[in-house]
Tab-separated table of N, CA, C and O in Angstrom:
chain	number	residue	atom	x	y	z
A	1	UNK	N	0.816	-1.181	0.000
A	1	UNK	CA	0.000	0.000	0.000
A	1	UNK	C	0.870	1.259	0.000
A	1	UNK	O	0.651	2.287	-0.641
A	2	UNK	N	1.881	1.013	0.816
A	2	UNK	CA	2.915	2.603	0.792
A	2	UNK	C	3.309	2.631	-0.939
A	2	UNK	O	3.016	3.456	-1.804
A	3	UNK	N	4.078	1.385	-1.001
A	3	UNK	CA	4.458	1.592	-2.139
A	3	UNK	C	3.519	1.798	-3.324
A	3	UNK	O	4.183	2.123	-4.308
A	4	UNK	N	2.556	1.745	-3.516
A	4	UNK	CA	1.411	2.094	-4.603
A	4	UNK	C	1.076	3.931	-4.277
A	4	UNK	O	0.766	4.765	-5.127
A	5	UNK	N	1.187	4.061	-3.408
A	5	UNK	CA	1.017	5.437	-2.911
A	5	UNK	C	1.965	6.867	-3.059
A	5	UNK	O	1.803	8.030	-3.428
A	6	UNK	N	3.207	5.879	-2.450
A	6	UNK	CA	4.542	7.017	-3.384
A	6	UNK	C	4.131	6.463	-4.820
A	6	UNK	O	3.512	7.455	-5.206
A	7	UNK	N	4.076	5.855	-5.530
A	7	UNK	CA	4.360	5.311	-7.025
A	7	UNK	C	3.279	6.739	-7.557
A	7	UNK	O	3.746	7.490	-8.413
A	8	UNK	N	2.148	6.966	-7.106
A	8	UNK	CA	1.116	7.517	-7.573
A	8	UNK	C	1.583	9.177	-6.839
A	8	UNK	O	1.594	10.254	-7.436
A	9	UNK	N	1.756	9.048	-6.133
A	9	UNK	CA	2.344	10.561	-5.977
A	9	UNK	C	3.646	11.177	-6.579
A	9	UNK	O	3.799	12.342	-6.949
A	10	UNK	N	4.658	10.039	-6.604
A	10	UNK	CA	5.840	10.028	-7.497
A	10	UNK	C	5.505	10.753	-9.097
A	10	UNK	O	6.216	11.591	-9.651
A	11	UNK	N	4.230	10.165	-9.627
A	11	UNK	CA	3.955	10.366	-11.063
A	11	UNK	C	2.684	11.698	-11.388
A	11	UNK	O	2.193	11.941	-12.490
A	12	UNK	N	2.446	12.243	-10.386
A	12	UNK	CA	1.394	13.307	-10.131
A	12	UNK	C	2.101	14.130	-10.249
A	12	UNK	O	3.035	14.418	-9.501
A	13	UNK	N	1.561	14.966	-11.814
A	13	UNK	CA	2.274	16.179	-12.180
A	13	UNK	C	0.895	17.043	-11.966
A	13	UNK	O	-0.291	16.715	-12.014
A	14	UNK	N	1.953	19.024	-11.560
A	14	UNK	CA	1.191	19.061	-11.251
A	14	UNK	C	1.046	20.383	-9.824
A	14	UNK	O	1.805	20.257	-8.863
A	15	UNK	N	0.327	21.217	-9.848
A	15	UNK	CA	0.220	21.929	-8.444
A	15	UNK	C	-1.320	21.941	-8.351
A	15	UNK	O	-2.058	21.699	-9.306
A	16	UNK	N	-1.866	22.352	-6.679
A	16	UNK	CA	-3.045	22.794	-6.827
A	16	UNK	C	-2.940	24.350	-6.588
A	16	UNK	O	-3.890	25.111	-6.403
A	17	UNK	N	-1.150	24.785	-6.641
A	17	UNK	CA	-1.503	26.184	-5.951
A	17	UNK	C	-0.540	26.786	-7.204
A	17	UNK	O	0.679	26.919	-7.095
A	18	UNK	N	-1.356	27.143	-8.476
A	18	UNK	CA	-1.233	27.140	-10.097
A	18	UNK	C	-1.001	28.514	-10.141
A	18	UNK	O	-0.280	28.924	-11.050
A	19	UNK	N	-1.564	29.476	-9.173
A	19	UNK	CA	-1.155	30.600	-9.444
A	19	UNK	C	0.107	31.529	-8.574
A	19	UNK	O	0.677	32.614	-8.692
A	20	UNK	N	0.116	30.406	-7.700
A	20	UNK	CA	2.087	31.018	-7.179
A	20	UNK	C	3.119	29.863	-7.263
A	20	UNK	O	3.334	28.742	-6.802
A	21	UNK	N	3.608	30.736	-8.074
A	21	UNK	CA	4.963	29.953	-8.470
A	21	UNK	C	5.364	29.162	-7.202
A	21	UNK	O	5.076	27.966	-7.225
A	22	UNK	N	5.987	29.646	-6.092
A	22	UNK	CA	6.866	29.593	-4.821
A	22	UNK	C	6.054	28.756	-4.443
A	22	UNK	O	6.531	27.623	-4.392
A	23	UNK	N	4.403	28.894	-3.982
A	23	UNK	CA	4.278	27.258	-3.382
A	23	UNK	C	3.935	26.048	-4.076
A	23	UNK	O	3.798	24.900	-3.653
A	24	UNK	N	3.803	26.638	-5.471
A	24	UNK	CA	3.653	25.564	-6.179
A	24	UNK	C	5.284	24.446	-6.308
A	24	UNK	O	5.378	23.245	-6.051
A	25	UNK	N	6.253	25.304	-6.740
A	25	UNK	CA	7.615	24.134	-6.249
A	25	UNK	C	7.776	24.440	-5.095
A	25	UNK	O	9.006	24.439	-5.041
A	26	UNK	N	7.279	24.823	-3.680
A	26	UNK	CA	6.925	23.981	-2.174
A	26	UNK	C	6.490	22.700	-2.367
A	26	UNK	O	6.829	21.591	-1.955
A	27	UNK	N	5.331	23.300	-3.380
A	27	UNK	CA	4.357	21.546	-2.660
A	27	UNK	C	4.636	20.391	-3.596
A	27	UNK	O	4.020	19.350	-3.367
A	28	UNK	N	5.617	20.429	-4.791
A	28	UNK	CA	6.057	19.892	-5.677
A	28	UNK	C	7.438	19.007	-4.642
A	28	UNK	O	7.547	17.782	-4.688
A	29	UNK	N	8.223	19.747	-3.915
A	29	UNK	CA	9.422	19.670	-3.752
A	29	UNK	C	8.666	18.456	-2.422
A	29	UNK	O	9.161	17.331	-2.357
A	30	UNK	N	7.635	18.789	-1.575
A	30	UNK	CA	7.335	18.467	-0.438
A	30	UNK	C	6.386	16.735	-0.776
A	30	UNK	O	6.145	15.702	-0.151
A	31	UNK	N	6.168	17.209	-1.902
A	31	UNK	CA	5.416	15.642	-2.563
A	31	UNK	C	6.414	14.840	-2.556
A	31	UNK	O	6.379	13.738	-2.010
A	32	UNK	N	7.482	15.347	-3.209
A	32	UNK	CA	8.465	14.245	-3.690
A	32	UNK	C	9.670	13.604	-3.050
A	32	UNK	O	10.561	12.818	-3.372
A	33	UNK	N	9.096	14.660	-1.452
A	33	UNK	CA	9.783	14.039	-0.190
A	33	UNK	C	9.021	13.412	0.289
A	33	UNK	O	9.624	12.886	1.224
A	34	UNK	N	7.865	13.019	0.301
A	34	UNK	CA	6.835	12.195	0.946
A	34	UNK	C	6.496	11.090	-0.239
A	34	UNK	O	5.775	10.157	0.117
A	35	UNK	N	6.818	11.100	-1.221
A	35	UNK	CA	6.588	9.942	-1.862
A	35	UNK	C	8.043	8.998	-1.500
A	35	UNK	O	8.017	7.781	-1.313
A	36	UNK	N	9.118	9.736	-1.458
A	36	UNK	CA	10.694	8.854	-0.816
A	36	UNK	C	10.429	8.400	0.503
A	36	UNK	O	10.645	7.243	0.864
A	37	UNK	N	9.849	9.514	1.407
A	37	UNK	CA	9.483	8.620	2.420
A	37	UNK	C	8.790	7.356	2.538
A	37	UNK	O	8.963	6.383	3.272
A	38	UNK	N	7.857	7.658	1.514
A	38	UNK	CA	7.206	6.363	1.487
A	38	UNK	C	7.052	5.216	1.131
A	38	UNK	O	6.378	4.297	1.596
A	39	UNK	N	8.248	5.361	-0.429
A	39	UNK	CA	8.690	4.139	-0.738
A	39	UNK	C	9.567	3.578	-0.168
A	39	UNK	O	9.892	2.426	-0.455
A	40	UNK	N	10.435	4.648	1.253
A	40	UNK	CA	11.526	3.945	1.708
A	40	UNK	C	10.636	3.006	3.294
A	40	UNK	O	11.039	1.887	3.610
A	41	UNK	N	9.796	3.501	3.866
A	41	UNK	CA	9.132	2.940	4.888
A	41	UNK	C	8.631	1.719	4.189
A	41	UNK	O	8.957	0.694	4.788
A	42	UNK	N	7.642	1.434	2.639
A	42	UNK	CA	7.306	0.588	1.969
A	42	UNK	C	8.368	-0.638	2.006
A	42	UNK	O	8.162	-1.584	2.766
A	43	UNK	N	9.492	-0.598	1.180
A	43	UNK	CA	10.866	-1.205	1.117
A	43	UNK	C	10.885	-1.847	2.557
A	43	UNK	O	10.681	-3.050	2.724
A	44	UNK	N	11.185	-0.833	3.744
A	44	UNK	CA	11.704	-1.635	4.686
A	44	UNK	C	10.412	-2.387	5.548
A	44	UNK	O	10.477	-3.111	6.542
A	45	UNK	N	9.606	-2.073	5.020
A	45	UNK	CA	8.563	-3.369	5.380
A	45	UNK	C	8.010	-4.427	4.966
A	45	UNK	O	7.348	-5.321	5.493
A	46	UNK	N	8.515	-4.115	3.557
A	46	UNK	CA	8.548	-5.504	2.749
A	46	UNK	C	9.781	-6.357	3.000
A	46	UNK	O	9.670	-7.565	2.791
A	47	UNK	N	10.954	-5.866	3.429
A	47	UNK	CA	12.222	-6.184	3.941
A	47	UNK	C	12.117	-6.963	5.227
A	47	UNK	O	12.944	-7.869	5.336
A	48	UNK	N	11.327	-6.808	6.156
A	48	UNK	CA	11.193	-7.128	7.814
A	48	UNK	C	10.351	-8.158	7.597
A	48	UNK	O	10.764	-9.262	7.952
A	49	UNK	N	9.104	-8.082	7.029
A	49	UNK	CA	7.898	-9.269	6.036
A	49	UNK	C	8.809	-10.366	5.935
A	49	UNK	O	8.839	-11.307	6.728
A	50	UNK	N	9.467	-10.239	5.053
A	50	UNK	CA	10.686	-11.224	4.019
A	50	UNK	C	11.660	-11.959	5.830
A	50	UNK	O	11.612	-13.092	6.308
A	51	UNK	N	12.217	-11.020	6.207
A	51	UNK	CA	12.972	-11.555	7.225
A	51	UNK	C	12.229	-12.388	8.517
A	51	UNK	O	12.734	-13.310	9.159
A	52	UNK	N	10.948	-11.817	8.693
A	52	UNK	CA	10.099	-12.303	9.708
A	52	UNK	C	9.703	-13.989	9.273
A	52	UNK	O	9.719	-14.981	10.001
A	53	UNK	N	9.430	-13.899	8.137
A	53	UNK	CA	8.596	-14.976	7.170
A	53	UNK	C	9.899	-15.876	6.992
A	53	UNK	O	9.611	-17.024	7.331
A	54	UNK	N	11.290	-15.772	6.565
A	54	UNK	CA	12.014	-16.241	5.859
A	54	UNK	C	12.903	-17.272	7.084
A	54	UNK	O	13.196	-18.450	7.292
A	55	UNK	N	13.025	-16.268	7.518
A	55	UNK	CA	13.772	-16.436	9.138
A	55	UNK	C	14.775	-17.765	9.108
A	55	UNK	O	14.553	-18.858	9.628
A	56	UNK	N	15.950	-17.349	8.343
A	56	UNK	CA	16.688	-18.430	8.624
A	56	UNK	C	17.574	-18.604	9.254
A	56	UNK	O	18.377	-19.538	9.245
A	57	UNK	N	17.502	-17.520	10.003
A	57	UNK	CA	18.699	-17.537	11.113
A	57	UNK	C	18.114	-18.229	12.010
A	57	UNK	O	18.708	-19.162	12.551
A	58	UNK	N	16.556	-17.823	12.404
A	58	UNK	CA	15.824	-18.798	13.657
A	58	UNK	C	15.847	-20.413	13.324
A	58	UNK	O	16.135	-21.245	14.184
A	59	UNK	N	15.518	-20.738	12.008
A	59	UNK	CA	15.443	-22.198	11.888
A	59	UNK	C	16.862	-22.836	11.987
A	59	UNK	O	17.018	-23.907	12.572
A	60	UNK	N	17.612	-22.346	11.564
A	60	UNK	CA	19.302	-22.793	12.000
A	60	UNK	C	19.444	-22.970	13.049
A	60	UNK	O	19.826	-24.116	13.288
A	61	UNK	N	19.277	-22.170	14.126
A	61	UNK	CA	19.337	-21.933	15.800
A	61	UNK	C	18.345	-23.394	16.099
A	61	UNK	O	18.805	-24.488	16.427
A	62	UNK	N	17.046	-23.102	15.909
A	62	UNK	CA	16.408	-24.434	16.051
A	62	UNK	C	17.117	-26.052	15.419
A	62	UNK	O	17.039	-27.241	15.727
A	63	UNK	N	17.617	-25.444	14.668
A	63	UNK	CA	18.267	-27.094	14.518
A	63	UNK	C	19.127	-27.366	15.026
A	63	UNK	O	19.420	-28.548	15.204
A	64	UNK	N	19.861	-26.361	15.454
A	64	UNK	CA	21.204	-27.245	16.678
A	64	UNK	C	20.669	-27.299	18.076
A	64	UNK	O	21.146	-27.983	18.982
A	65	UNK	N	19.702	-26.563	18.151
A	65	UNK	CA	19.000	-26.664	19.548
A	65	UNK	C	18.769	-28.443	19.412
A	65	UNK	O	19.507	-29.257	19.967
A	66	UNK	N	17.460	-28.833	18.461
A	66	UNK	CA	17.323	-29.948	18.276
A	66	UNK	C	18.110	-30.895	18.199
A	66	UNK	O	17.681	-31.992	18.558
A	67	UNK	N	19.499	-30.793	17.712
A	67	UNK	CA	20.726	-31.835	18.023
A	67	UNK	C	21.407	-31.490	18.974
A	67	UNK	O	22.537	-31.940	18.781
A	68	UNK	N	21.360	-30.882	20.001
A	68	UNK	CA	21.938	-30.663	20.848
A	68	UNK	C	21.220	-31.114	21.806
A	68	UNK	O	21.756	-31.965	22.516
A	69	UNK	N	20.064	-30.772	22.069
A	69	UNK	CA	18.671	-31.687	22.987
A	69	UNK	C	19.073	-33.303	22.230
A	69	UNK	O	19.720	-34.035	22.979
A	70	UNK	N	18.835	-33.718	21.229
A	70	UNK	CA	19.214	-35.252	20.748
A	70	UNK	C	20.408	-35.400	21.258
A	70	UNK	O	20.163	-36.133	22.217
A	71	UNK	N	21.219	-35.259	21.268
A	71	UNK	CA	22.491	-35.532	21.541
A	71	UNK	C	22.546	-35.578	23.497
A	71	UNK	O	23.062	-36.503	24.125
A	72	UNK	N	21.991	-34.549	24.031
A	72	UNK	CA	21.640	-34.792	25.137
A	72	UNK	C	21.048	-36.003	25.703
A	72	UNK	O	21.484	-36.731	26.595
A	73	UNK	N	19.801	-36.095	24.904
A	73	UNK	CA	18.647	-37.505	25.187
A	73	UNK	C	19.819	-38.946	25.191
A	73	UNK	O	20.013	-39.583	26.227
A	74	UNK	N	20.413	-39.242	24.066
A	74	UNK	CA	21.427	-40.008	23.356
A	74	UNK	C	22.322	-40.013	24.851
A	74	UNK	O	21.972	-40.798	25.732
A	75	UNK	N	23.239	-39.286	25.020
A	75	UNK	CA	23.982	-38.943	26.342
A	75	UNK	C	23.018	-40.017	27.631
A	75	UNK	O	23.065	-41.235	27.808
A	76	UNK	N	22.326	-39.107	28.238
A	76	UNK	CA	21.833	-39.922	29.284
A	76	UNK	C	20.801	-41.058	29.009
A	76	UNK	O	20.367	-41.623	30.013
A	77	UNK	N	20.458	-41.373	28.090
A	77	UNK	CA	19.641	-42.756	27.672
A	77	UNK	C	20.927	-43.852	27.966
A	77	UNK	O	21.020	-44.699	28.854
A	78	UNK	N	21.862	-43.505	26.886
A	78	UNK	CA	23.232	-44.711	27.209
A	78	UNK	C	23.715	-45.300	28.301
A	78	UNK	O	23.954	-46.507	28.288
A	79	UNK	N	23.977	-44.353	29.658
A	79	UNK	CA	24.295	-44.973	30.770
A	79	UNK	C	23.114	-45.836	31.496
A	79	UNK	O	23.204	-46.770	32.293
A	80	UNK	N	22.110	-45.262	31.001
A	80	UNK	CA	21.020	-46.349	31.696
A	80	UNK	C	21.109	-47.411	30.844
A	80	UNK	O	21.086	-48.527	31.363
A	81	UNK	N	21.197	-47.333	29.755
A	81	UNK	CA	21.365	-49.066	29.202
A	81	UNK	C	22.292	-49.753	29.395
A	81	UNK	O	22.108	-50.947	29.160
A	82	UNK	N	23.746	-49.310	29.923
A	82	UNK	CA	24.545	-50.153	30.374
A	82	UNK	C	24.555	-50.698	31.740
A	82	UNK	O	25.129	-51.718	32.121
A	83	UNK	N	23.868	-49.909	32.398
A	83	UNK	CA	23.812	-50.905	33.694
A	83	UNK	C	22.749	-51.843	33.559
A	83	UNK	O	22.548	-52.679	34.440
């Protein structure tokens, strides 16, 4: 949604204030800082999405957890079978 929003303000030519020069490149200059803002907030939330969702640093961590708990279980299961 951000990003559809800068995209459309990005491409909006254009003042509504047609008869002064000065705020017309104000509100020109001030659009086209709020459309960067917004594709850059867009970006880094499609970025955090991707990392939240993707997460492969967590599933790595979980798998040595899991062989490390196995390897544990393995550990003290053995001495009880030898006696």
């Amino acid at each position: 949604e951000l990003l559809s929003l800068s995209s459309e303000l990005d491409q909006f030519q254009g003042c509504f204030y047609e008869d002064d020069e000065e705020a017309c490149d104000k509100e020109i200059h001030d659009r086209n800082d709020l459309a960067e803002t917004l594709l850059l907030q867009g970006e880094m939330r499609e970025r955090q999405r991707y990392l939240k969702e993707a997460n492969l640093f967590a599933h790595d961590i979980q798998e040595d957890h899991n062989m490390h708990d196995r390897d544990n279980f393995i550990e003290n299961i053995v001495p009880e079978m030898d006696v």
